[in-house]
mmCIF file of C-alpha atoms and ligand atoms in Angstrom:
data_model
loop_
_atom_site.group_PDB
_atom_site.id
_atom_site.type_symbol
_atom_site.label_atom_id
_atom_site.label_comp_id
_atom_site.label_asym_id
_atom_site.label_seq_id
_atom_site.Cartn_x
_atom_site.Cartn_y
_atom_site.Cartn_z
ATOM 1 C CA MET A 61 -25.733 14.883 13.886
ATOM 2 C CA ARG A 62 -23.324 14.616 16.738
ATOM 3 C CA SER A 63 -21.099 17.048 18.709
ATOM 4 C CA LEU A 64 -17.359 16.619 19.265
ATOM 5 C CA GLY A 65 -18.057 15.978 22.948
ATOM 6 C CA GLU A 66 -20.648 13.229 22.342
ATOM 7 C CA ASN A 67 -18.263 11.739 19.592
ATOM 8 C CA TRP A 68 -15.355 11.604 21.987
ATOM 9 C CA ARG A 69 -17.403 10.075 24.919
ATOM 10 C CA ASN A 70 -18.917 7.545 22.520
ATOM 11 C CA ALA A 71 -15.550 6.537 21.019
ATOM 12 C CA GLN A 72 -13.942 6.239 24.288
ATOM 13 C CA ALA A 73 -16.672 3.806 25.338
ATOM 14 C CA VAL A 74 -16.464 1.819 22.228
ATOM 15 C CA LEU A 75 -12.737 1.596 22.356
ATOM 16 C CA THR A 76 -12.735 0.738 26.191
ATOM 17 C CA GLY A 77 -15.360 -1.932 25.250
ATOM 18 C CA ALA A 78 -13.069 -3.326 22.836
ATOM 19 C CA GLY A 79 -10.247 -3.658 25.393
ATOM 20 C CA ILE A 80 -8.010 -0.886 24.173
ATOM 21 C CA ASP A 81 -5.821 0.431 26.796
ATOM 22 C CA SER A 82 -5.152 3.772 25.195
ATOM 23 C CA ALA A 83 -8.841 4.315 24.558
ATOM 24 C CA ARG A 84 -9.123 7.889 25.841
ATOM 25 C CA LEU A 85 -6.084 9.165 23.960
ATOM 26 C CA ASP A 86 -6.759 7.320 20.933
ATOM 27 C CA ALA A 87 -10.405 8.604 20.573
ATOM 28 C CA ARG A 88 -9.118 11.935 21.194
ATOM 29 C CA LEU A 89 -6.447 11.811 18.485
ATOM 30 C CA LEU A 90 -8.978 10.228 15.931
ATOM 31 C CA LEU A 91 -11.304 13.000 16.606
ATOM 32 C CA GLU A 92 -8.687 15.826 16.458
ATOM 33 C CA TYR A 93 -7.555 14.361 13.122
ATOM 34 C CA LEU A 94 -11.263 14.154 11.577
ATOM 35 C CA ALA A 95 -12.465 17.490 13.074
ATOM 36 C CA GLY A 96 -9.159 19.108 11.950
ATOM 37 C CA CYS A 97 -8.814 20.579 15.471
ATOM 38 C CA ARG A 98 -6.502 20.581 18.485
ATOM 39 C CA TYR A 99 -6.964 19.272 21.923
ATOM 40 C CA THR A 100 -7.825 22.825 23.447
ATOM 41 C CA ASP A 101 -10.660 23.081 20.649
ATOM 42 C CA LEU A 102 -12.123 19.729 21.804
ATOM 43 C CA LEU A 103 -11.973 21.240 25.434
ATOM 44 C CA MET A 104 -13.481 24.595 24.578
ATOM 45 C CA ALA A 105 -15.951 23.818 22.027
ATOM 46 C CA PRO A 106 -17.362 20.412 22.667
ATOM 47 C CA GLU A 107 -20.710 21.344 21.443
ATOM 48 C CA LYS A 108 -19.418 21.937 17.842
ATOM 49 C CA ILE A 109 -20.865 19.450 15.304
ATOM 50 C CA LEU A 110 -18.575 17.093 13.487
ATOM 51 C CA GLU A 111 -19.680 17.683 10.035
ATOM 52 C CA SER A 112 -20.373 15.083 7.217
ATOM 53 C CA PRO A 113 -18.364 13.356 5.698
ATOM 54 C CA ALA A 114 -15.961 13.697 8.649
ATOM 55 C CA GLN A 115 -18.465 11.943 10.888
ATOM 56 C CA GLN A 116 -18.841 8.892 8.504
ATOM 57 C CA VAL A 117 -15.028 8.558 8.180
ATOM 58 C CA PHE A 118 -14.528 9.017 12.049
ATOM 59 C CA ASP A 119 -17.060 6.134 12.600
ATOM 60 C CA ALA A 120 -15.302 3.807 9.991
ATOM 61 C CA LEU A 121 -11.650 4.541 11.608
ATOM 62 C CA LEU A 122 -13.177 4.083 15.012
ATOM 63 C CA ALA A 123 -14.492 0.724 13.943
ATOM 64 C CA ARG A 124 -11.250 -0.393 12.408
ATOM 65 C CA ARG A 125 -9.393 0.781 15.567
ATOM 66 C CA ALA A 126 -11.622 -1.263 17.708
ATOM 67 C CA LYS A 127 -10.697 -4.212 15.778
ATOM 68 C CA GLY A 128 -7.065 -3.473 16.759
ATOM 69 C CA GLU A 129 -5.691 -1.645 13.843
ATOM 70 C CA PRO A 130 -2.991 0.467 15.147
ATOM 71 C CA LEU A 131 -3.740 4.032 15.310
ATOM 72 C CA ALA A 132 -0.705 5.076 13.274
ATOM 73 C CA TYR A 133 -2.009 3.178 10.117
ATOM 74 C CA LEU A 134 -5.434 5.046 10.570
ATOM 75 C CA LEU A 135 -3.654 8.431 10.666
ATOM 76 C CA GLY A 136 -1.022 7.625 8.196
ATOM 77 C CA GLU A 137 1.693 8.977 10.535
ATOM 78 C CA ALA A 138 3.818 8.432 13.666
ATOM 79 C CA GLU A 139 6.054 10.399 15.605
ATOM 80 C CA PHE A 140 9.563 9.242 16.147
ATOM 81 C CA ARG A 141 12.374 11.530 17.776
ATOM 82 C CA GLY A 142 10.134 14.442 17.804
ATOM 83 C CA ARG A 143 9.625 14.338 13.810
ATOM 84 C CA VAL A 144 6.322 12.948 12.068
ATOM 85 C CA PHE A 145 6.869 10.139 9.635
ATOM 86 C CA GLN A 146 4.387 8.918 7.099
ATOM 87 C CA VAL A 147 3.355 5.335 7.685
ATOM 88 C CA SER A 148 1.398 2.746 5.899
ATOM 89 C CA PRO A 149 0.871 -1.183 6.500
ATOM 90 C CA ALA A 150 3.879 -1.498 3.985
ATOM 91 C CA VAL A 151 6.339 -0.514 6.941
ATOM 92 C CA LEU A 152 6.689 -1.093 10.596
ATOM 93 C CA ILE A 153 5.364 1.637 13.021
ATOM 94 C CA PRO A 154 8.160 3.415 14.648
ATOM 95 C CA ARG A 155 9.065 2.048 18.040
ATOM 96 C CA PRO A 156 10.763 4.268 20.566
ATOM 97 C CA GLU A 157 13.332 1.634 21.629
ATOM 98 C CA THR A 158 14.817 2.123 17.943
ATOM 99 C CA GLU A 159 16.151 5.552 19.455
ATOM 100 C CA VAL A 160 19.100 3.531 21.092
ATOM 101 C CA LEU A 161 20.275 2.483 17.630
ATOM 102 C CA ILE A 162 20.247 6.196 16.564
ATOM 103 C CA GLU A 163 21.973 7.479 19.679
ATOM 104 C CA LEU A 164 24.817 4.910 19.312
ATOM 105 C CA ALA A 165 25.339 5.408 15.768
ATOM 106 C CA LEU A 166 25.552 9.170 16.258
ATOM 107 C CA GLU A 167 28.240 8.430 19.104
ATOM 108 C CA LYS A 168 30.325 6.288 16.634
ATOM 109 C CA LEU A 169 30.157 9.035 13.866
ATOM 110 C CA GLN A 170 31.516 11.625 16.312
ATOM 111 C CA GLY A 171 35.019 12.629 15.119
ATOM 112 C CA LEU A 172 34.502 11.404 11.557
ATOM 113 C CA SER A 173 34.752 14.194 9.078
ATOM 114 C CA ALA A 174 32.499 12.855 6.217
ATOM 115 C CA PRO A 175 31.343 9.429 7.153
ATOM 116 C CA LYS A 176 29.441 6.963 4.814
ATOM 117 C CA VAL A 177 26.425 5.323 6.675
ATOM 118 C CA VAL A 178 24.187 2.580 5.297
ATOM 119 C CA ASP A 179 20.917 1.561 6.828
ATOM 120 C CA LEU A 180 19.720 -2.089 6.081
ATOM 121 C CA GLY A 181 15.975 -2.503 5.950
ATOM 122 C CA THR A 182 15.107 1.223 6.343
ATOM 123 C CA GLY A 183 11.374 0.562 6.299
ATOM 124 C CA SER A 184 9.734 4.072 6.783
ATOM 125 C CA GLY A 185 13.264 5.482 6.896
ATOM 126 C CA ILE A 186 13.174 6.647 10.434
ATOM 127 C CA VAL A 187 16.826 5.538 11.063
ATOM 128 C CA ALA A 188 18.434 6.969 8.047
ATOM 129 C CA VAL A 189 16.367 10.102 8.039
ATOM 130 C CA SER A 190 17.051 10.604 11.751
ATOM 131 C CA LEU A 191 20.818 10.206 11.121
ATOM 132 C CA ALA A 192 20.852 12.281 8.038
ATOM 133 C CA LEU A 193 19.348 15.192 9.922
ATOM 134 C CA GLU A 194 21.275 14.730 13.050
ATOM 135 C CA CYS A 195 24.466 14.150 11.434
ATOM 136 C CA PRO A 196 24.627 16.289 8.492
ATOM 137 C CA ARG A 197 28.417 15.570 7.678
ATOM 138 C CA ALA A 198 27.304 11.837 6.998
ATOM 139 C CA SER A 199 26.174 10.642 3.759
ATOM 140 C CA LEU A 200 23.621 8.158 4.112
ATOM 141 C CA VAL A 201 22.460 5.142 1.868
ATOM 142 C CA ALA A 202 19.426 3.330 2.838
ATOM 143 C CA VAL A 203 18.297 -0.158 1.484
ATOM 144 C CA ASP A 204 15.003 -2.113 1.619
ATOM 145 C CA LEU A 205 13.657 -5.130 -0.258
ATOM 146 C CA SER A 206 10.240 -3.577 -0.392
ATOM 147 C CA GLN A 207 9.384 -1.156 -3.150
ATOM 148 C CA ASP A 208 6.594 0.074 -1.245
ATOM 149 C CA ALA A 209 8.687 0.843 1.802
ATOM 150 C CA ILE A 210 11.231 2.695 -0.355
ATOM 151 C CA ALA A 211 8.509 4.832 -1.744
ATOM 152 C CA ILE A 212 7.344 5.736 2.001
ATOM 153 C CA ALA A 213 10.854 6.331 3.159
ATOM 154 C CA ARG A 214 11.780 8.450 0.253
ATOM 155 C CA ASN A 215 8.715 10.511 0.885
ATOM 156 C CA ASN A 216 9.728 10.946 4.585
ATOM 157 C CA ALA A 217 13.038 12.155 3.606
ATOM 158 C CA GLY A 218 11.694 14.619 1.090
ATOM 159 C CA ARG A 219 9.029 15.968 3.588
ATOM 160 C CA LEU A 220 11.687 16.253 6.519
ATOM 161 C CA GLY A 221 14.455 17.714 4.306
ATOM 162 C CA ALA A 222 16.934 14.764 4.707
ATOM 163 C CA LYS A 223 19.343 13.736 2.078
ATOM 164 C CA VAL A 224 19.355 10.010 1.689
ATOM 165 C CA ASP A 225 20.275 7.612 -1.256
ATOM 166 C CA PHE A 226 17.419 5.025 -1.336
ATOM 167 C CA ARG A 227 18.179 1.693 -2.833
ATOM 168 C CA GLU A 228 15.806 -1.266 -3.522
ATOM 169 C CA GLY A 229 17.136 -4.751 -2.895
ATOM 170 C CA ASP A 230 18.229 -7.619 -0.521
ATOM 171 C CA TRP A 231 20.566 -6.595 2.324
ATOM 172 C CA PHE A 232 24.010 -5.679 0.961
ATOM 173 C CA SER A 233 23.150 -6.583 -2.694
ATOM 174 C CA PRO A 234 22.428 -2.734 -3.782
ATOM 175 C CA VAL A 235 25.748 -1.756 -2.192
ATOM 176 C CA ALA A 236 28.012 -4.324 -3.638
ATOM 177 C CA GLY A 237 31.621 -3.285 -3.658
ATOM 178 C CA GLU A 238 31.018 -0.293 -1.389
ATOM 179 C CA ARG A 239 32.454 0.319 2.098
ATOM 180 C CA PHE A 240 30.980 2.256 4.930
ATOM 181 C CA ASP A 241 32.057 3.839 8.316
ATOM 182 C CA THR A 242 29.085 2.640 9.927
ATOM 183 C CA ILE A 243 26.344 -0.130 9.234
ATOM 184 C CA VAL A 244 22.973 0.222 10.942
ATOM 185 C CA SER A 245 20.048 -2.063 10.862
ATOM 186 C CA ASN A 246 16.711 -2.682 12.591
ATOM 187 C CA PRO A 247 16.116 -6.063 10.804
ATOM 188 C CA PRO A 248 13.038 -8.500 11.564
ATOM 189 C CA TYR A 249 14.094 -10.578 14.550
ATOM 190 C CA VAL A 250 11.138 -11.889 15.865
ATOM 191 C CA ALA A 251 10.975 -15.774 15.710
ATOM 192 C CA ASP A 252 8.348 -17.493 13.520
ATOM 193 C CA GLY A 253 5.298 -18.373 15.551
ATOM 194 C CA ASP A 254 6.438 -16.052 18.548
ATOM 195 C CA PRO A 255 3.034 -15.506 20.168
ATOM 196 C CA HIS A 256 4.033 -11.701 20.444
ATOM 197 C CA LEU A 257 3.112 -11.663 16.664
ATOM 198 C CA ALA A 258 -0.521 -12.064 17.536
ATOM 199 C CA LEU A 259 -0.561 -9.190 19.889
ATOM 200 C CA ASN A 260 -0.673 -5.252 20.193
ATOM 201 C CA GLY A 261 -1.600 -4.560 16.684
ATOM 202 C CA LEU A 262 1.391 -6.674 15.271
ATOM 203 C CA PRO A 263 -0.698 -8.688 12.841
ATOM 204 C CA PHE A 264 -1.611 -5.496 10.860
ATOM 205 C CA GLU A 265 2.225 -4.818 10.442
ATOM 206 C CA PRO A 266 4.315 -6.265 7.503
ATOM 207 C CA GLN A 267 5.367 -9.603 8.653
ATOM 208 C CA MET A 268 8.522 -9.478 6.633
ATOM 209 C CA ALA A 269 9.648 -6.620 8.670
ATOM 210 C CA LEU A 270 8.900 -8.469 12.051
ATOM 211 C CA THR A 271 9.892 -12.016 11.554
ATOM 212 C CA ASP A 272 12.523 -13.757 9.535
ATOM 213 C CA GLY A 273 10.269 -16.746 9.258
ATOM 214 C CA ALA A 274 12.910 -18.751 11.220
ATOM 215 C CA ASP A 275 14.632 -18.571 14.708
ATOM 216 C CA GLY A 276 14.666 -14.731 14.745
ATOM 217 C CA LEU A 277 18.492 -14.629 13.915
ATOM 218 C CA ALA A 278 18.377 -15.540 10.417
ATOM 219 C CA CYS A 279 18.768 -11.915 9.158
ATOM 220 C CA ILE A 280 20.953 -10.884 11.739
ATOM 221 C CA ARG A 281 23.186 -13.936 10.755
ATOM 222 C CA ARG A 282 23.340 -12.620 7.248
ATOM 223 C CA ILE A 283 24.022 -9.037 8.084
ATOM 224 C CA VAL A 284 26.726 -9.873 10.443
ATOM 225 C CA ALA A 285 28.336 -12.505 7.870
ATOM 226 C CA ASP A 286 28.418 -10.054 5.182
ATOM 227 C CA ALA A 287 29.102 -6.886 7.044
ATOM 228 C CA SER A 288 33.078 -6.944 7.412
ATOM 229 C CA VAL A 289 33.727 -6.463 3.561
ATOM 230 C CA HIS A 290 31.502 -3.516 3.557
ATOM 231 C CA LEU A 291 33.213 -1.708 6.498
ATOM 232 C CA ASN A 292 36.198 0.732 6.519
ATOM 233 C CA PRO A 293 38.708 -0.188 9.281
ATOM 234 C CA GLY A 294 37.488 0.709 12.597
ATOM 235 C CA GLY A 295 33.938 0.976 11.276
ATOM 236 C CA TRP A 296 30.938 -0.133 13.474
ATOM 237 C CA LEU A 297 28.204 -2.519 12.714
ATOM 238 C CA LEU A 298 25.150 -1.735 15.047
ATOM 239 C CA PHE A 299 21.820 -3.549 14.997
ATOM 240 C CA GLU A 300 18.750 -3.908 16.935
ATOM 241 C CA HIS A 301 17.475 -7.160 18.245
ATOM 242 C CA GLY A 302 15.108 -8.922 20.742
ATOM 243 C CA TYR A 303 15.384 -8.979 24.496
ATOM 244 C CA ASP A 304 16.868 -12.363 24.423
ATOM 245 C CA GLN A 305 19.357 -12.181 21.468
ATOM 246 C CA GLY A 306 22.260 -10.186 22.969
ATOM 247 C CA GLU A 307 24.432 -13.070 23.634
ATOM 248 C CA ALA A 308 23.803 -14.833 20.394
ATOM 249 C CA SER A 309 24.461 -11.583 18.643
ATOM 250 C CA ARG A 310 27.698 -10.940 20.323
ATOM 251 C CA ASN A 311 28.738 -14.511 19.665
ATOM 252 C CA LEU A 312 27.926 -14.106 15.774
ATOM 253 C CA LEU A 313 29.993 -10.913 15.807
ATOM 254 C CA THR A 314 33.004 -12.443 17.476
ATOM 255 C CA ALA A 315 32.824 -15.507 15.169
ATOM 256 C CA ALA A 316 32.751 -13.174 12.097
ATOM 257 C CA GLY A 317 35.988 -11.469 13.279
ATOM 258 C CA PHE A 318 34.518 -8.374 14.819
ATOM 259 C CA LYS A 319 36.262 -6.890 17.892
ATOM 260 C CA ALA A 320 34.834 -5.988 21.331
ATOM 261 C CA ALA A 321 31.093 -7.125 20.541
ATOM 262 C CA VAL A 322 28.881 -5.324 22.929
ATOM 263 C CA THR A 323 25.147 -5.198 23.771
ATOM 264 C CA PHE A 324 23.406 -1.912 24.845
ATOM 265 C CA GLN A 325 20.080 -1.769 26.665
ATOM 266 C CA ASP A 326 17.058 0.362 25.999
ATOM 267 C CA LEU A 327 15.510 2.723 28.609
ATOM 268 C CA ALA A 328 13.483 -0.185 29.944
ATOM 269 C CA GLY A 329 16.888 -1.848 30.729
ATOM 270 C CA ILE A 330 16.210 -4.482 28.119
ATOM 271 C CA ASP A 331 18.970 -5.802 25.770
ATOM 272 C CA ARG A 332 18.132 -3.975 22.480
ATOM 273 C CA VAL A 333 21.201 -3.323 20.180
ATOM 274 C CA SER A 334 24.508 -5.164 19.667
ATOM 275 C CA GLY A 335 27.415 -3.902 17.803
ATOM 276 C CA ALA A 336 31.025 -4.229 17.248
ATOM 277 C CA PHE A 337 33.987 -2.883 14.975
ATOM 278 C CA ILE A 338 36.199 -4.266 12.462
HETATM 279 N N1 LIG B 447 10.517 -4.386 18.391
HETATM 280 C C1 LIG B 447 9.310 -5.009 17.414
HETATM 281 C C2 LIG B 447 8.501 -5.733 18.231
HETATM 282 O O1 LIG B 447 8.799 -6.545 19.143
HETATM 283 C C3 LIG B 447 10.140 -5.726 16.416
HETATM 284 C C4 LIG B 447 10.804 -4.757 15.421
HETATM 285 C C5 LIG B 447 11.524 -5.826 14.512
HETATM 286 O O2 LIG B 447 11.521 -7.033 14.284
HETATM 287 N N2 LIG B 447 12.572 -5.186 13.959
HETATM 288 O O3 LIG B 447 7.263 -5.460 18.141
#
């Protein structure tokens, strides 16, 4: 039988030994989750015993974390924009830089009375759900090829009270013949074989959500090529991309007849979202 304090110290040592940068925080969050307690409880009552079977589950999750599995998958949830979203290995873990996409979409929706928005490749639904909650005038459609992702996204929308029309299918296929005021997407944009795919827990994430299996621009090309027939006049297409894909994205937009193609940076000053209007 081990106390919370012993578990915390041991878990930190295990994760540090495994080269996990966030060892202290991860150990703490795992322990809080298994003990069903808060940080202050860990500090105030470290002598409390972690009961069985929580201890066994803690040991098992700790071993998985030490092997690099992201904490979000172990806990089954991740925070994005102040909300907790359910996640599983069927969906990408939310990245803070995706907030740039949300902020820009909200800006483009300003002044529109009942805008229609579609989110392509919704994954866990963070983009569609955030937009639905933060722009209640908008009606949201969210598309994903993965049935498992749609199930998670639908659950997130339900738990967070967001009204989103989820549809399973390939990019624009489920919205054939429909037009929107804004199209948003965080598509897979990492090039096949990019060494980044082997780092930081990415091997545990769905590869179909990370890489297009080609040069990193294959999905962006498809989205840009098909977007204009799905936009109302003046409507914006906005999509997330990699740090070195800004210029190529703007060129694709311009070649497809979009106006004023522009790239926006994330908080780290890295090219992150490009967009244009029709
Ligand atoms: N930003 C993610 C990463 O580099 C990739 C997300 C994506 O492909 N949409 O890990």
